Amino acid sequence: MARSKGLFSNSALSRWNGTFDLREVGVDEAGFVFVGVDDPTTARPLVQKAFGARHIEVGYAGQASLLSATG
């Protein structure tokens, strides 16, 4: 996946010194959103600032994949 700059432009979020890849986004049955990225340490504060920290979990995703609520 090519890296790009700009909020959700080509599945990537921008940061002040480069970019990180947004690889997965999924909602579980309890309403929590999982955001999978290549660099959670950098992405977490930016995602939480943009969308709030409540009900959002930012974690590492090795590669883009389809998330399913059924497992």
PDB file of N, CA and C in Angstrom:
ATOM      1  N   MET A   1       0.851  -1.172   0.000  1.00  0.00           N
ATOM      2  CA  MET A   1       0.000   0.000   0.000  1.00  0.00           C
ATOM      3  C   MET A   1       0.895   1.232   0.000  1.00  0.00           C
ATOM      4  N   ALA A   2       0.639   2.107  -0.913  1.00  0.00           N
ATOM      5  CA  ALA A   2       1.442   3.321  -1.012  1.00  0.00           C
ATOM      6  C   ALA A   2       1.117   4.276   0.125  1.00  0.00           C
ATOM      7  N   ARG A   3       2.124   4.917   0.633  1.00  0.00           N
ATOM      8  CA  ARG A   3       1.904   5.917   1.672  1.00  0.00           C
ATOM      9  C   ARG A   3       1.522   7.234   1.022  1.00  0.00           C
ATOM     10  N   SER A   4       0.620   7.937   1.636  1.00  0.00           N
ATOM     11  CA  SER A   4       0.236   9.242   1.123  1.00  0.00           C
ATOM     12  C   SER A   4      -0.012  10.178   2.288  1.00  0.00           C
ATOM     13  N   LYS A   5      -0.141  11.431   1.997  1.00  0.00           N
ATOM     14  CA  LYS A   5      -0.394  12.422   3.035  1.00  0.00           C
ATOM     15  C   LYS A   5      -1.811  12.936   2.891  1.00  0.00           C
ATOM     16  N   GLY A   6      -2.449  13.223   4.024  1.00  0.00           N
ATOM     17  CA  GLY A   6      -3.815  13.732   4.008  1.00  0.00           C
ATOM     18  C   GLY A   6      -4.720  12.803   4.781  1.00  0.00           C
ATOM     19  N   LEU A   7      -5.643  13.358   5.528  1.00  0.00           N
ATOM     20  CA  LEU A   7      -6.526  12.581   6.386  1.00  0.00           C
ATOM     21  C   LEU A   7      -7.350  11.605   5.557  1.00  0.00           C
ATOM     22  N   PHE A   8      -7.138  10.332   5.774  1.00  0.00           N
ATOM     23  CA  PHE A   8      -7.818   9.235   5.091  1.00  0.00           C
ATOM     24  C   PHE A   8      -7.643   9.267   3.586  1.00  0.00           C
ATOM     25  N   SER A   9      -6.651   9.959   3.092  1.00  0.00           N
ATOM     26  CA  SER A   9      -6.365   9.964   1.665  1.00  0.00           C
ATOM     27  C   SER A   9      -5.620   8.686   1.321  1.00  0.00           C
ATOM     28  N   ASN A  10      -6.152   7.896   0.434  1.00  0.00           N
ATOM     29  CA  ASN A  10      -5.553   6.621   0.038  1.00  0.00           C
ATOM     30  C   ASN A  10      -5.253   5.743   1.249  1.00  0.00           C
ATOM     31  N   SER A  11      -6.188   5.677   2.183  1.00  0.00           N
ATOM     32  CA  SER A  11      -6.091   4.837   3.378  1.00  0.00           C
ATOM     33  C   SER A  11      -4.892   5.164   4.252  1.00  0.00           C
ATOM     34  N   ALA A  12      -4.516   6.395   4.349  1.00  0.00           N
ATOM     35  CA  ALA A  12      -3.405   6.777   5.216  1.00  0.00           C
ATOM     36  C   ALA A  12      -3.755   8.066   5.952  1.00  0.00           C
ATOM     37  N   LEU A  13      -3.213   8.198   7.151  1.00  0.00           N
ATOM     38  CA  LEU A  13      -3.354   9.426   7.923  1.00  0.00           C
ATOM     39  C   LEU A  13      -2.008  10.131   7.906  1.00  0.00           C
ATOM     40  N   SER A  14      -2.017  11.439   7.836  1.00  0.00           N
ATOM     41  CA  SER A  14      -0.755  12.155   7.822  1.00  0.00           C
ATOM     42  C   SER A  14      -0.284  12.432   9.243  1.00  0.00           C
ATOM     43  N   ARG A  15       0.985  12.651   9.401  1.00  0.00           N
ATOM     44  CA  ARG A  15       1.569  13.072  10.672  1.00  0.00           C
ATOM     45  C   ARG A  15       2.598  14.136  10.367  1.00  0.00           C
ATOM     46  N   TRP A  16       3.096  14.772  11.403  1.00  0.00           N
ATOM     47  CA  TRP A  16       3.963  15.928  11.201  1.00  0.00           C
ATOM     48  C   TRP A  16       5.299  15.586  10.570  1.00  0.00           C
ATOM     49  N   ASN A  17       5.791  14.382  10.650  1.00  0.00           N
ATOM     50  CA  ASN A  17       7.108  14.051  10.091  1.00  0.00           C
ATOM     51  C   ASN A  17       7.048  12.856   9.141  1.00  0.00           C
ATOM     52  N   GLY A  18       5.947  12.661   8.469  1.00  0.00           N
ATOM     53  CA  GLY A  18       5.810  11.555   7.538  1.00  0.00           C
ATOM     54  C   GLY A  18       4.391  11.024   7.561  1.00  0.00           C
ATOM     55  N   THR A  19       4.251   9.742   7.311  1.00  0.00           N
ATOM     56  CA  THR A  19       2.929   9.133   7.288  1.00  0.00           C
ATOM     57  C   THR A  19       2.955   7.775   7.959  1.00  0.00           C
ATOM     58  N   PHE A  20       1.778   7.260   8.263  1.00  0.00           N
ATOM     59  CA  PHE A  20       1.658   5.873   8.686  1.00  0.00           C
ATOM     60  C   PHE A  20       0.505   5.261   7.909  1.00  0.00           C
ATOM     61  N   ASP A  21       0.554   3.957   7.719  1.00  0.00           N
ATOM     62  CA  ASP A  21      -0.475   3.271   6.952  1.00  0.00           C
ATOM     63  C   ASP A  21      -1.645   2.881   7.823  1.00  0.00           C
ATOM     64  N   LEU A  22      -2.822   3.231   7.383  1.00  0.00           N
ATOM     65  CA  LEU A  22      -4.060   2.769   7.998  1.00  0.00           C
ATOM     66  C   LEU A  22      -4.403   1.467   7.285  1.00  0.00           C
ATOM     67  N   ARG A  23      -4.327   0.334   8.006  1.00  0.00           N
ATOM     68  CA  ARG A  23      -4.460  -0.967   7.364  1.00  0.00           C
ATOM     69  C   ARG A  23      -5.789  -1.653   7.624  1.00  0.00           C
ATOM     70  N   GLU A  24      -6.392  -1.410   8.762  1.00  0.00           N
ATOM     71  CA  GLU A  24      -7.661  -2.062   9.093  1.00  0.00           C
ATOM     72  C   GLU A  24      -8.514  -1.124   9.923  1.00  0.00           C
ATOM     73  N   VAL A  25      -9.805  -1.200   9.732  1.00  0.00           N
ATOM     74  CA  VAL A  25     -10.754  -0.520  10.609  1.00  0.00           C
ATOM     75  C   VAL A  25     -11.941  -1.458  10.737  1.00  0.00           C
ATOM     76  N   GLY A  26     -12.324  -1.753  11.956  1.00  0.00           N
ATOM     77  CA  GLY A  26     -13.456  -2.640  12.175  1.00  0.00           C
ATOM     78  C   GLY A  26     -14.189  -2.286  13.451  1.00  0.00           C
ATOM     79  N   VAL A  27     -15.472  -2.595  13.479  1.00  0.00           N
ATOM     80  CA  VAL A  27     -16.313  -2.349  14.644  1.00  0.00           C
ATOM     81  C   VAL A  27     -16.741  -3.689  15.216  1.00  0.00           C
ATOM     82  N   ASP A  28     -16.577  -3.869  16.532  1.00  0.00           N
ATOM     83  CA  ASP A  28     -17.030  -5.120  17.141  1.00  0.00           C
ATOM     84  C   ASP A  28     -18.477  -4.993  17.612  1.00  0.00           C
ATOM     85  N   GLU A  29     -19.022  -6.087  18.100  1.00  0.00           N
ATOM     86  CA  GLU A  29     -20.433  -6.112  18.494  1.00  0.00           C
ATOM     87  C   GLU A  29     -20.755  -5.186  19.663  1.00  0.00           C
ATOM     88  N   ALA A  30     -19.756  -4.806  20.442  1.00  0.00           N
ATOM     89  CA  ALA A  30     -19.962  -3.884  21.572  1.00  0.00           C
ATOM     90  C   ALA A  30     -19.879  -2.415  21.141  1.00  0.00           C
ATOM     91  N   GLY A  31     -19.523  -2.170  19.871  1.00  0.00           N
ATOM     92  CA  GLY A  31     -19.448  -0.803  19.372  1.00  0.00           C
ATOM     93  C   GLY A  31     -18.068  -0.183  19.424  1.00  0.00           C
ATOM     94  N   PHE A  32     -17.055  -0.967  19.802  1.00  0.00           N
ATOM     95  CA  PHE A  32     -15.689  -0.447  19.812  1.00  0.00           C
ATOM     96  C   PHE A  32     -15.105  -0.505  18.409  1.00  0.00           C
ATOM     97  N   VAL A  33     -14.286   0.481  18.075  1.00  0.00           N
ATOM     98  CA  VAL A  33     -13.653   0.541  16.760  1.00  0.00           C
ATOM     99  C   VAL A  33     -12.185   0.177  16.923  1.00  0.00           C
ATOM    100  N   PHE A  34     -11.718  -0.799  16.118  1.00  0.00           N
ATOM    101  CA  PHE A  34     -10.307  -1.150  16.084  1.00  0.00           C
ATOM    102  C   PHE A  34      -9.708  -0.509  14.848  1.00  0.00           C
ATOM    103  N   VAL A  35      -8.604   0.220  15.040  1.00  0.00           N
ATOM    104  CA  VAL A  35      -7.877   0.845  13.946  1.00  0.00           C
ATOM    105  C   VAL A  35      -6.508   0.187  13.894  1.00  0.00           C
ATOM    106  N   GLY A  36      -6.246  -0.563  12.839  1.00  0.00           N
ATOM    107  CA  GLY A  36      -4.971  -1.246  12.665  1.00  0.00           C
ATOM    108  C   GLY A  36      -4.046  -0.433  11.787  1.00  0.00           C
ATOM    109  N   VAL A  37      -2.842  -0.180  12.273  1.00  0.00           N
ATOM    110  CA  VAL A  37      -1.862   0.655  11.559  1.00  0.00           C
ATOM    111  C   VAL A  37      -0.493  -0.002  11.623  1.00  0.00           C
ATOM    112  N   ASP A  38       0.442   0.517  10.837  1.00  0.00           N
ATOM    113  CA  ASP A  38       1.806  -0.012  10.868  1.00  0.00           C
ATOM    114  C   ASP A  38       2.639   0.561  12.010  1.00  0.00           C
ATOM    115  N   ASP A  39       2.221   1.689  12.574  1.00  0.00           N
ATOM    116  CA  ASP A  39       2.985   2.344  13.639  1.00  0.00           C
ATOM    117  C   ASP A  39       2.025   2.886  14.708  1.00  0.00           C
ATOM    118  N   PRO A  40       1.541   2.015  15.630  1.00  0.00           N
ATOM    119  CA  PRO A  40       0.552   2.447  16.609  1.00  0.00           C
ATOM    120  C   PRO A  40       1.036   3.547  17.557  1.00  0.00           C
ATOM    121  N   THR A  41       2.306   3.580  17.866  1.00  0.00           N
ATOM    122  CA  THR A  41       2.831   4.599  18.772  1.00  0.00           C
ATOM    123  C   THR A  41       2.652   5.993  18.181  1.00  0.00           C
ATOM    124  N   THR A  42       2.885   6.125  16.899  1.00  0.00           N
ATOM    125  CA  THR A  42       2.713   7.406  16.225  1.00  0.00           C
ATOM    126  C   THR A  42       1.243   7.679  15.945  1.00  0.00           C
ATOM    127  N   ALA A  43       0.512   6.665  15.527  1.00  0.00           N
ATOM    128  CA  ALA A  43      -0.885   6.838  15.111  1.00  0.00           C
ATOM    129  C   ALA A  43      -1.835   7.111  16.269  1.00  0.00           C
ATOM    130  N   ARG A  44      -1.626   6.469  17.408  1.00  0.00           N
ATOM    131  CA  ARG A  44      -2.574   6.545  18.525  1.00  0.00           C
ATOM    132  C   ARG A  44      -2.936   7.980  18.927  1.00  0.00           C
ATOM    133  N   PRO A  45      -1.966   8.849  19.221  1.00  0.00           N
ATOM    134  CA  PRO A  45      -2.353  10.203  19.638  1.00  0.00           C
ATOM    135  C   PRO A  45      -3.057  10.994  18.538  1.00  0.00           C
ATOM    136  N   LEU A  46      -2.698  10.754  17.294  1.00  0.00           N
ATOM    137  CA  LEU A  46      -3.332  11.475  16.194  1.00  0.00           C
ATOM    138  C   LEU A  46      -4.763  11.003  15.961  1.00  0.00           C
ATOM    139  N   VAL A  47      -4.979   9.704  16.002  1.00  0.00           N
ATOM    140  CA  VAL A  47      -6.323   9.155  15.831  1.00  0.00           C
ATOM    141  C   VAL A  47      -7.205   9.589  16.996  1.00  0.00           C
ATOM    142  N   GLN A  48      -6.679   9.516  18.208  1.00  0.00           N
ATOM    143  CA  GLN A  48      -7.463   9.904  19.379  1.00  0.00           C
ATOM    144  C   GLN A  48      -7.762  11.403  19.381  1.00  0.00           C
ATOM    145  N   LYS A  49      -6.838  12.216  18.911  1.00  0.00           N
ATOM    146  CA  LYS A  49      -7.099  13.658  18.832  1.00  0.00           C
ATOM    147  C   LYS A  49      -8.172  13.951  17.785  1.00  0.00           C
ATOM    148  N   ALA A  50      -8.118  13.259  16.668  1.00  0.00           N
ATOM    149  CA  ALA A  50      -9.070  13.498  15.584  1.00  0.00           C
ATOM    150  C   ALA A  50     -10.458  12.953  15.889  1.00  0.00           C
ATOM    151  N   PHE A  51     -10.540  11.787  16.566  1.00  0.00           N
ATOM    152  CA  PHE A  51     -11.822  11.106  16.723  1.00  0.00           C
ATOM    153  C   PHE A  51     -12.217  10.834  18.173  1.00  0.00           C
ATOM    154  N   GLY A  52     -11.330  11.164  19.118  1.00  0.00           N
ATOM    155  CA  GLY A  52     -11.604  10.895  20.524  1.00  0.00           C
ATOM    156  C   GLY A  52     -11.043   9.543  20.931  1.00  0.00           C
ATOM    157  N   ALA A  53     -10.780   9.396  22.207  1.00  0.00           N
ATOM    158  CA  ALA A  53     -10.168   8.175  22.713  1.00  0.00           C
ATOM    159  C   ALA A  53     -11.202   7.130  23.119  1.00  0.00           C
ATOM    160  N   ARG A  54     -12.408   7.573  23.332  1.00  0.00           N
ATOM    161  CA  ARG A  54     -13.443   6.665  23.814  1.00  0.00           C
ATOM    162  C   ARG A  54     -13.884   5.709  22.704  1.00  0.00           C
ATOM    163  N   HIS A  55     -13.890   4.453  23.017  1.00  0.00           N
ATOM    164  CA  HIS A  55     -14.355   3.383  22.124  1.00  0.00           C
ATOM    165  C   HIS A  55     -13.482   3.172  20.894  1.00  0.00           C
ATOM    166  N   ILE A  56     -12.250   3.689  20.909  1.00  0.00           N
ATOM    167  CA  ILE A  56     -11.332   3.471  19.791  1.00  0.00           C
ATOM    168  C   ILE A  56     -10.068   2.815  20.325  1.00  0.00           C
ATOM    169  N   GLU A  57      -9.678   1.712  19.680  1.00  0.00           N
ATOM    170  CA  GLU A  57      -8.437   1.022  20.026  1.00  0.00           C
ATOM    171  C   GLU A  57      -7.530   1.060  18.810  1.00  0.00           C
ATOM    172  N   VAL A  58      -6.319   1.586  18.989  1.00  0.00           N
ATOM    173  CA  VAL A  58      -5.337   1.643  17.915  1.00  0.00           C
ATOM    174  C   VAL A  58      -4.291   0.575  18.189  1.00  0.00           C
ATOM    175  N   GLY A  59      -4.048  -0.276  17.213  1.00  0.00           N
ATOM    176  CA  GLY A  59      -3.081  -1.348  17.389  1.00  0.00           C
ATOM    177  C   GLY A  59      -2.333  -1.646  16.106  1.00  0.00           C
ATOM    178  N   TYR A  60      -1.377  -2.546  16.215  1.00  0.00           N
ATOM    179  CA  TYR A  60      -0.547  -2.915  15.074  1.00  0.00           C
ATOM    180  C   TYR A  60      -1.294  -3.905  14.182  1.00  0.00           C
ATOM    181  N   ALA A  61      -1.201  -3.688  12.882  1.00  0.00           N
ATOM    182  CA  ALA A  61      -1.691  -4.626  11.880  1.00  0.00           C
ATOM    183  C   ALA A  61      -0.561  -4.848  10.892  1.00  0.00           C
ATOM    184  N   GLY A  62      -0.101  -6.078  10.797  1.00  0.00           N
ATOM    185  CA  GLY A  62       1.030  -6.397   9.936  1.00  0.00           C
ATOM    186  C   GLY A  62       0.770  -6.153   8.465  1.00  0.00           C
ATOM    187  N   GLN A  63      -0.459  -6.378   8.056  1.00  0.00           N
ATOM    188  CA  GLN A  63      -0.845  -6.126   6.674  1.00  0.00           C
ATOM    189  C   GLN A  63      -2.336  -5.863   6.616  1.00  0.00           C
ATOM    190  N   ALA A  64      -2.778  -5.249   5.556  1.00  0.00           N
ATOM    191  CA  ALA A  64      -4.197  -4.973   5.397  1.00  0.00           C
ATOM    192  C   ALA A  64      -4.954  -6.288   5.261  1.00  0.00           C
ATOM    193  N   SER A  65      -6.106  -6.363   5.923  1.00  0.00           N
ATOM    194  CA  SER A  65      -6.928  -7.565   5.816  1.00  0.00           C
ATOM    195  C   SER A  65      -8.384  -7.204   6.082  1.00  0.00           C
ATOM    196  N   LEU A  66      -9.258  -8.087   5.653  1.00  0.00           N
ATOM    197  CA  LEU A  66     -10.675  -7.906   5.870  1.00  0.00           C
ATOM    198  C   LEU A  66     -11.021  -8.361   7.277  1.00  0.00           C
ATOM    199  N   LEU A  67     -11.620  -7.468   8.079  1.00  0.00           N
ATOM    200  CA  LEU A  67     -12.040  -7.824   9.436  1.00  0.00           C
ATOM    201  C   LEU A  67     -13.479  -8.276   9.389  1.00  0.00           C
ATOM    202  N   SER A  68     -13.784  -9.324  10.140  1.00  0.00           N
ATOM    203  CA  SER A  68     -15.139  -9.857  10.160  1.00  0.00           C
ATOM    204  C   SER A  68     -15.626  -9.974  11.576  1.00  0.00           C
ATOM    205  N   ALA A  69     -16.867  -9.586  11.827  1.00  0.00           N
ATOM    206  CA  ALA A  69     -17.456  -9.709  13.153  1.00  0.00           C
ATOM    207  C   ALA A  69     -17.761 -11.160  13.504  1.00  0.00           C
ATOM    208  N   THR A  70     -17.761 -12.040  12.504  1.00  0.00           N
ATOM    209  CA  THR A  70     -18.075 -13.440  12.745  1.00  0.00           C
ATOM    210  C   THR A  70     -16.838 -14.293  12.942  1.00  0.00           C
ATOM    211  N   GLY A  71     -15.672 -13.663  12.943  1.00  0.00           N
ATOM    212  CA  GLY A  71     -14.448 -14.392  13.225  1.00  0.00           C
ATOM    213  C   GLY A  71     -13.653 -14.625  12.025  1.00  0.00           C
TER     214      GLY A  71
END
